[in-house]
Coordinates of C-alpha atoms in Angstrom, one line a residue:
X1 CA 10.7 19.2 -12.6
X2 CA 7.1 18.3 -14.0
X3 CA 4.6 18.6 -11.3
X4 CA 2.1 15.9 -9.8
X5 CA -1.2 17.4 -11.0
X6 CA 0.6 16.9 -14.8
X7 CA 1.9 13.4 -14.1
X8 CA -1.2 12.3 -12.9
X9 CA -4.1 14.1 -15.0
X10 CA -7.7 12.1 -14.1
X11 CA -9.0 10.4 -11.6
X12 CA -8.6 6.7 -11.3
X13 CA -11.7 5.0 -12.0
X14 CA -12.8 1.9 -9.5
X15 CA -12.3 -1.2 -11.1
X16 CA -14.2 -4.6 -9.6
X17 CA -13.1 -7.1 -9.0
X18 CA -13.1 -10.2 -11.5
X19 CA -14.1 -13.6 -11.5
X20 CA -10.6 -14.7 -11.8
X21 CA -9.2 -12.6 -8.8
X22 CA -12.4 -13.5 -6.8
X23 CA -11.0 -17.2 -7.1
X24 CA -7.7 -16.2 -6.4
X25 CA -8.6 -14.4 -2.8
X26 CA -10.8 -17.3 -2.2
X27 CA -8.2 -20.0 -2.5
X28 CA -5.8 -17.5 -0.4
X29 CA -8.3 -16.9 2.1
X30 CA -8.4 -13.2 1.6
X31 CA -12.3 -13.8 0.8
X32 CA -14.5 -13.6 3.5
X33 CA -18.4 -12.8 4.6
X34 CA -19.1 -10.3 6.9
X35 CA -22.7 -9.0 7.9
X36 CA -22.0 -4.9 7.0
X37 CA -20.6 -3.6 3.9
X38 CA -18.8 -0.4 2.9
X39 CA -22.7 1.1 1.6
X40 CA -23.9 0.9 5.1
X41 CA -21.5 2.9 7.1
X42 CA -22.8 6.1 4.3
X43 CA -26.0 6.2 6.2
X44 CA -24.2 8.2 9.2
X45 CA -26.9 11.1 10.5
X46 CA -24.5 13.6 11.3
X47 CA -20.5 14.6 11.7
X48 CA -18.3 16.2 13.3
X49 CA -14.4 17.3 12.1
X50 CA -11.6 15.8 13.9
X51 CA -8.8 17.8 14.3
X52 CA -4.9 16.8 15.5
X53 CA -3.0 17.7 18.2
X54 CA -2.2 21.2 17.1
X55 CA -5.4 21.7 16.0
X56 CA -5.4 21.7 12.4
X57 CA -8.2 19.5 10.0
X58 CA -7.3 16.2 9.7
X59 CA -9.9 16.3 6.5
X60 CA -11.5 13.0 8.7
X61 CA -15.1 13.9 10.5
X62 CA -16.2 11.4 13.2
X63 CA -19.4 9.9 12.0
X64 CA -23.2 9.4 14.4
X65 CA -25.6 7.0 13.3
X66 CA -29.4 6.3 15.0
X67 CA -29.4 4.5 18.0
X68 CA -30.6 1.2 16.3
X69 CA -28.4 1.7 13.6
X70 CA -25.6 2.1 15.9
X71 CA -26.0 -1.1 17.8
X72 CA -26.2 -3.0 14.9
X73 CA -23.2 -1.5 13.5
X74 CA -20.9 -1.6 16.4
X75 CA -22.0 -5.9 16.4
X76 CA -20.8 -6.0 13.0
X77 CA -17.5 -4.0 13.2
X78 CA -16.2 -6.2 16.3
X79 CA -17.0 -9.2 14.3
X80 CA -15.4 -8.1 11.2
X81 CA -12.4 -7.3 14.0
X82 CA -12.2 -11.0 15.1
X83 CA -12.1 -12.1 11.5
X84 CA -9.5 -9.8 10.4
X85 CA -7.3 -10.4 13.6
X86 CA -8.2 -13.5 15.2
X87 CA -10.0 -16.5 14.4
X88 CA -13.5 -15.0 14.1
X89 CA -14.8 -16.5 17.6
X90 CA -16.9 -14.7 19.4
X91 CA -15.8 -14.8 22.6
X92 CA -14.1 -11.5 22.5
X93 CA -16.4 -9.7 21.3
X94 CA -17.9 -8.9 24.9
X95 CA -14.5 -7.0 26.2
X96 CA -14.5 -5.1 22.7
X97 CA -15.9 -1.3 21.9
X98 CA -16.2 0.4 19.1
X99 CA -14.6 4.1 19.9
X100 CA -14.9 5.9 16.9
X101 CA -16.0 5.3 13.4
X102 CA -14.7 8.1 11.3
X103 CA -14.6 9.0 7.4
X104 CA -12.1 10.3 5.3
X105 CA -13.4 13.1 3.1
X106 CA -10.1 13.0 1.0
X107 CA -8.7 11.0 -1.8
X108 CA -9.7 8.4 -4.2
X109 CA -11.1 5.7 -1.6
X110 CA -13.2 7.8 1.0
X111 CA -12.3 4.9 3.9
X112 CA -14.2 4.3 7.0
X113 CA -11.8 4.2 9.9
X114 CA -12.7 2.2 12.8
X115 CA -11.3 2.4 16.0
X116 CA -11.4 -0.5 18.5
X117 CA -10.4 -1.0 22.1
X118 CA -10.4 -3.9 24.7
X119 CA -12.1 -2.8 27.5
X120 CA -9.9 -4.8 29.8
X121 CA -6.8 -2.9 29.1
X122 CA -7.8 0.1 26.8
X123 CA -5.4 -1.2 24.0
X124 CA -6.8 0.1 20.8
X125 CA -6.1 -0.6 16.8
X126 CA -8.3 0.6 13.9
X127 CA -9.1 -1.1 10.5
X128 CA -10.1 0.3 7.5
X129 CA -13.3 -0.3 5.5
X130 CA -13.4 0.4 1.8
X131 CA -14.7 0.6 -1.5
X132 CA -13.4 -2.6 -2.8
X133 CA -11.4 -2.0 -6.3
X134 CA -9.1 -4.1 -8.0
X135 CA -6.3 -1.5 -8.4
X136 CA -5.9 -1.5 -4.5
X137 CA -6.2 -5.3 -4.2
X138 CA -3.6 -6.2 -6.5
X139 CA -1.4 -3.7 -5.2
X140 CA -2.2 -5.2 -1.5
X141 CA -1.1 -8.5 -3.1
X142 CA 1.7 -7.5 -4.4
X143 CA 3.0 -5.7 -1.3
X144 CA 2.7 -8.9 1.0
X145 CA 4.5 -10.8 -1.9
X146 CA 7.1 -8.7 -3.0
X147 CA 7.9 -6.6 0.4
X148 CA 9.2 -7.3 3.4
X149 CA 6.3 -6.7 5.0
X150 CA 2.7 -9.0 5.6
X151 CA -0.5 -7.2 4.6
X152 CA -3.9 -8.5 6.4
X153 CA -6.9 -7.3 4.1
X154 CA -10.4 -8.9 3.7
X155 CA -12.6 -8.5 0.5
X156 CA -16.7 -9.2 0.7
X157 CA -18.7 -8.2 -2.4
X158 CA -18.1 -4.6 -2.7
X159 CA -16.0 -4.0 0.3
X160 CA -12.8 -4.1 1.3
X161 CA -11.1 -4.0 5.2
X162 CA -7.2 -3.3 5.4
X163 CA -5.7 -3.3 8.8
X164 CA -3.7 -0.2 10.0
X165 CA -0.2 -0.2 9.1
X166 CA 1.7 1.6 12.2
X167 CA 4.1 4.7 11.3
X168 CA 4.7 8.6 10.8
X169 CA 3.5 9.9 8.0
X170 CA 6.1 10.9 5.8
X171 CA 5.4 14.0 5.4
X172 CA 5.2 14.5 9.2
X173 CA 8.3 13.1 9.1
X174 CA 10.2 14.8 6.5
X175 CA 8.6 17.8 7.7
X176 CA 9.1 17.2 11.5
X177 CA 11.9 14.5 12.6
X178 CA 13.9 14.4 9.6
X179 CA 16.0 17.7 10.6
X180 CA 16.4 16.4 13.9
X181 CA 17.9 12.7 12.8
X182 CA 21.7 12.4 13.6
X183 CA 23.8 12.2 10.5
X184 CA 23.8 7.8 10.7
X185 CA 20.7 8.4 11.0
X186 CA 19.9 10.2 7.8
X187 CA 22.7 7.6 5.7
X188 CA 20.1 4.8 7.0
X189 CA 17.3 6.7 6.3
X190 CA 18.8 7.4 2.9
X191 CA 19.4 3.6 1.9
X192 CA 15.7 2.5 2.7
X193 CA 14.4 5.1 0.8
X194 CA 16.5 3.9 -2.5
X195 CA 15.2 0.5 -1.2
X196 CA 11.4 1.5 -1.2
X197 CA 12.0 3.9 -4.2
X198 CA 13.0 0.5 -6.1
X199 CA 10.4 -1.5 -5.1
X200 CA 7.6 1.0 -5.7
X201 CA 8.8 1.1 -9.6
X202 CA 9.9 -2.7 -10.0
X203 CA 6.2 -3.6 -9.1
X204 CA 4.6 -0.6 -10.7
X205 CA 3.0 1.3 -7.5
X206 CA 2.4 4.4 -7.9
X207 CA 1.8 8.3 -6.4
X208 CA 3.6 7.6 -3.5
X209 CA 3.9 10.9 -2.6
X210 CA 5.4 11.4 1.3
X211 CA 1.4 11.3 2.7
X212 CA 1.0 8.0 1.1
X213 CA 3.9 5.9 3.1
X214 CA 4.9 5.8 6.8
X215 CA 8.6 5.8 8.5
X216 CA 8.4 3.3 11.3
X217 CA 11.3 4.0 13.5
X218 CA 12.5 0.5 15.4
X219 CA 14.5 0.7 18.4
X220 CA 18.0 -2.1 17.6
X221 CA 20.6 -2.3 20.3
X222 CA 21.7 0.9 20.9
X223 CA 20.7 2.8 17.5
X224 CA 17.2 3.7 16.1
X225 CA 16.9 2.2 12.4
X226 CA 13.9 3.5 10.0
X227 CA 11.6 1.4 7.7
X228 CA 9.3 2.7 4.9
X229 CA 6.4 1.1 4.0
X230 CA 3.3 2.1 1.6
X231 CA 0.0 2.6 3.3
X232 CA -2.0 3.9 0.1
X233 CA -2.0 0.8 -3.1
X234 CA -4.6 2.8 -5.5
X235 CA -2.2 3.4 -8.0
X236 CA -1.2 0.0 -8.7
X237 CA -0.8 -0.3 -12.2
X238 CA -2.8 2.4 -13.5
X239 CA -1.0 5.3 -14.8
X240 CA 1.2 5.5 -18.5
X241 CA 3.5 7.7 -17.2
X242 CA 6.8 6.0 -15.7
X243 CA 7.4 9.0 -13.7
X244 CA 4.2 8.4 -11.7
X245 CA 5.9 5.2 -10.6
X246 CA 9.2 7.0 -9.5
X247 CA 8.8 9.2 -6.0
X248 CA 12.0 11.2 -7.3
X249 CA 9.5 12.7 -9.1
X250 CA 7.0 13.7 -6.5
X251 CA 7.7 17.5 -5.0
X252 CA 6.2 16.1 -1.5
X253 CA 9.7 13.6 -1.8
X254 CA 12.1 16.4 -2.9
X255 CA 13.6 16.9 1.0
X256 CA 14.3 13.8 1.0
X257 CA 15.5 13.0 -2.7
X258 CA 18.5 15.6 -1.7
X259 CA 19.4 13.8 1.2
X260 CA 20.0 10.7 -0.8
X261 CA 22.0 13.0 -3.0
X262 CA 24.1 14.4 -0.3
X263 CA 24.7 11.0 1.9
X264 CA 25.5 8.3 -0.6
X265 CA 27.3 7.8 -3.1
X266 CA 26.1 7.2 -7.2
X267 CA 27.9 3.0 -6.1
X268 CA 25.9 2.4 -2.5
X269 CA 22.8 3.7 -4.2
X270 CA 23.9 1.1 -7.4
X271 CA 24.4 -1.5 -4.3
X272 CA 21.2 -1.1 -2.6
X273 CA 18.9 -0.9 -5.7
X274 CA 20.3 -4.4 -6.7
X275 CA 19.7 -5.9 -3.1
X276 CA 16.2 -4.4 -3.5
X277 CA 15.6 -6.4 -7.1
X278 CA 17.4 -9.7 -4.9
X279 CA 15.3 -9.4 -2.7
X280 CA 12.0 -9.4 -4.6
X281 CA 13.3 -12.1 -6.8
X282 CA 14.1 -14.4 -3.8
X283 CA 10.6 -14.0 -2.8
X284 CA 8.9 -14.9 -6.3
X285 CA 11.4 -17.8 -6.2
X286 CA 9.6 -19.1 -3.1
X287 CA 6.2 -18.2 -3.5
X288 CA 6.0 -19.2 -7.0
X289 CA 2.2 -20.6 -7.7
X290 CA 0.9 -17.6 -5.6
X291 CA 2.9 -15.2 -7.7
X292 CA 1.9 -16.3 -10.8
X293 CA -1.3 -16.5 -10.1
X294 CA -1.8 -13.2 -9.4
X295 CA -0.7 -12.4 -12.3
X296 CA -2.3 -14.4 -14.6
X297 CA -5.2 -12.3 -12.9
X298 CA -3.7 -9.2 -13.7
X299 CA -3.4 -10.0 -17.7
X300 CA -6.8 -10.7 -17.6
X301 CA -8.1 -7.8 -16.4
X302 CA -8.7 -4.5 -17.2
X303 CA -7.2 -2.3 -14.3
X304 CA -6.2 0.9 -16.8
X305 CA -6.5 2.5 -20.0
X306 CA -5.3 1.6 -23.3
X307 CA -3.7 4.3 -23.3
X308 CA -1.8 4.4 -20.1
X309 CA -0.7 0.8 -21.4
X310 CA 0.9 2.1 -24.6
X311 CA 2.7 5.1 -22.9
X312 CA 4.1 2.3 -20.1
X313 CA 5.2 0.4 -22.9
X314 CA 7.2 3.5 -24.4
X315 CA 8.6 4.6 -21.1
X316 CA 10.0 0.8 -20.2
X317 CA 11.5 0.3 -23.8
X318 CA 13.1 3.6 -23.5
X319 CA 14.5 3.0 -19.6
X320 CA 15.6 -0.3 -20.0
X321 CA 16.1 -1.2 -23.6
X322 CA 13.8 -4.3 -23.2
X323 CA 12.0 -4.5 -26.3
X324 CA 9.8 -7.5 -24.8
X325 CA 7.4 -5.0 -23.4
X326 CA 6.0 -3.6 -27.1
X327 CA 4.2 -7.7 -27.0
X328 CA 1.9 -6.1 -23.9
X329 CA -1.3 -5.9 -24.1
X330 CA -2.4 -5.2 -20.4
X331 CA -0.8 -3.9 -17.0
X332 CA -1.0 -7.6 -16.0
X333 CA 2.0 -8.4 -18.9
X334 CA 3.8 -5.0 -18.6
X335 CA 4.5 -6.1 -14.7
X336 CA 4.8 -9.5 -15.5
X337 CA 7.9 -8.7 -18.0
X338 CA 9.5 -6.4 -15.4
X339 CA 9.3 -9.2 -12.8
X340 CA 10.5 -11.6 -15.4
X341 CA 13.2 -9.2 -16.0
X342 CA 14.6 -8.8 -12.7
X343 CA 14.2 -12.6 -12.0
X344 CA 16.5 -13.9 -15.1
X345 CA 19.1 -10.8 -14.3
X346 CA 18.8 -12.6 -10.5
X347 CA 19.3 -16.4 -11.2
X348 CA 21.6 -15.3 -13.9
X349 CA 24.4 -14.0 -11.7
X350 CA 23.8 -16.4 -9.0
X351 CA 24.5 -18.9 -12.2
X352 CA 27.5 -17.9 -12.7
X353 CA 28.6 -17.4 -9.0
X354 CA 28.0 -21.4 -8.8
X355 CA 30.3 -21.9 -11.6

């Protein structure tokens, strides 16, 4: 089994973003101004490591800034917090602190993560501040189009804010729960997984190795059911290699790629993947402007190598036998003739279910 470092040889480069998507987050009120960007929070004075529960490096370190700095930074961050989860009033900002401010030495993105709590109650959330790239928004946009799920993100200039998306790390989880889940549990846990595996290659996400989603278990009458959901969307769109798009592939997965083996069979994993490809074809059906939008953005711009687009081009023509994909000439039309794909295999069947 080839391993990551070989499927995924470089580091990705930070795309900006383009006129043509700066339009687009503007008319979907993704665009926003806010008074601090990403630049500033690198002037911290001094760190500290912040370590978990059992002790062991979290690879974040809990930033300290002057005492002017400080003031004027903590003003900005609750602001950016009423923009990003209320209405941008001020009114709040009063009963708000900023706890912690801390920055993530590893990965691609090096994200600010800021910690917030209402003094009223001590309820806290944190938000994420970050280098804005295009890779990352597109694969933000794509998640709250094509998932399940909403995603509430803010882009000014250079800098992008994410809000946290709740869950156990799977790796955590896999490591830590997993052996401990009932056997229903691991056949449910098993289907969303060939779920989210679908969805990460229909709409080309990639490296989503078990640190980059969360399991969100949700309590439902008298069972516990699991979700999955991406937290990391840097490798939208980037790589050549299909593989990178397929966590099968991913050793951090493997624990859980022979569970799937073990608890369903080769005709419920056949059933859920086309539920999956339903699913995101319902939901290009009814957001169709937005959709298509986005991806006339995405033709436009350059969000890879020439390279990686020929070797995607390959890799499709030889998993699918869709020869439509050698008339690509950027990630934008490789995705857009997978979604096309899946949406005329959709309306298709549903055609002939109405006759």
């Amino acid at each position: 089994m080839p391993t990551n470092q070989k499927l995924i040889s470089k580091k990705k480069p930070t795309f900006p973003i383009s006129k043509e998507l700066d339009t687009f987050l503007t008319k979907y009120k993704r665009s926003t101004k806010i008074s601090i960007l990403y630049n500033d929070l690198l002037r911290f004075q001094g760190s500290v490591s912040v370590y978990d529960k059992n002790d062991e490096d979290t690879l974040w370190v809990r930033t300290y800034y002057s005492e002017w700095d400080r003031k004027e930074i903590d003003r900005s961050l609750k602001k950016i917090y009423t923009i990003l989860h209320s209405d941008g009033n001020d009114s709040t900002i009063p009963f708000l602190n900023v706890d912690a401010i801390d920055y993530c030495t590893f990965g691609n993105s090096k994200p600010f993560r800021i910690k917030i709590r209402n003094i009223l109650n001590d309820n806290f959330t944190y938000f994420y501040i970050k280098k804005a790239d295009a890779s990352r928004v597109y694969g933000l946009e794509l998640e709250h189009l094509l998932s399940p799920y909403n995603i509430n993100y803010l882009v000014y200039k250079d800098t992008l804010i994410e809000e946290h998306i709740s869950g156990i790390p799977g790796d955590d989880f896999i490591n830590n729960i997993l052996p401990e889940c009932s056997s229903s549990e691991k056949s449910q846990i098993a289907k969303e997984f060939v779920k989210f595996k679908e969805r990460c290659m229909i709409r080309l996400l990639g490296d989503m190795r078990s640190y980059n989603y969360v399991i969100t278990p949700i309590h439902d009458f008298d069972k516990i059911i699991y979700k999955i959901r991406a937290i990391d969307f840097d490798q939208q769109s980037y790589e050549g290699s299909l593989k990178v798009y397929n966590l099968q592939f991913m050793k951090e997965n493997f624990k859980i790629i022979e569970m799937v083996g073990r608890k369903l069979q080769n005709s419920s994993i056949e059933q859920y993947k086309i539920e999956e490809r339903s699913f995101i074809a319902k939901r290009m059906i009814t957001t169709p402007n937005r959709t298509e939008m986005l991806i006339d953005c995405m033709k436009k711009d350059a969000i890879s190598r020439p390279e990686n687009v020929e070797q995607l081009k390959k890799d499709l023509i030889a998993y699918v036998g869709d020869v439509e994909f050698k008339k690509c000439k950027s990630m934008g039309e490789v995705l857009e003739t997978i979604l096309a794909f899946v949406k005329r295999n959709y309306l298709d069947i549903r055609n002939k279910d109405l006759f």
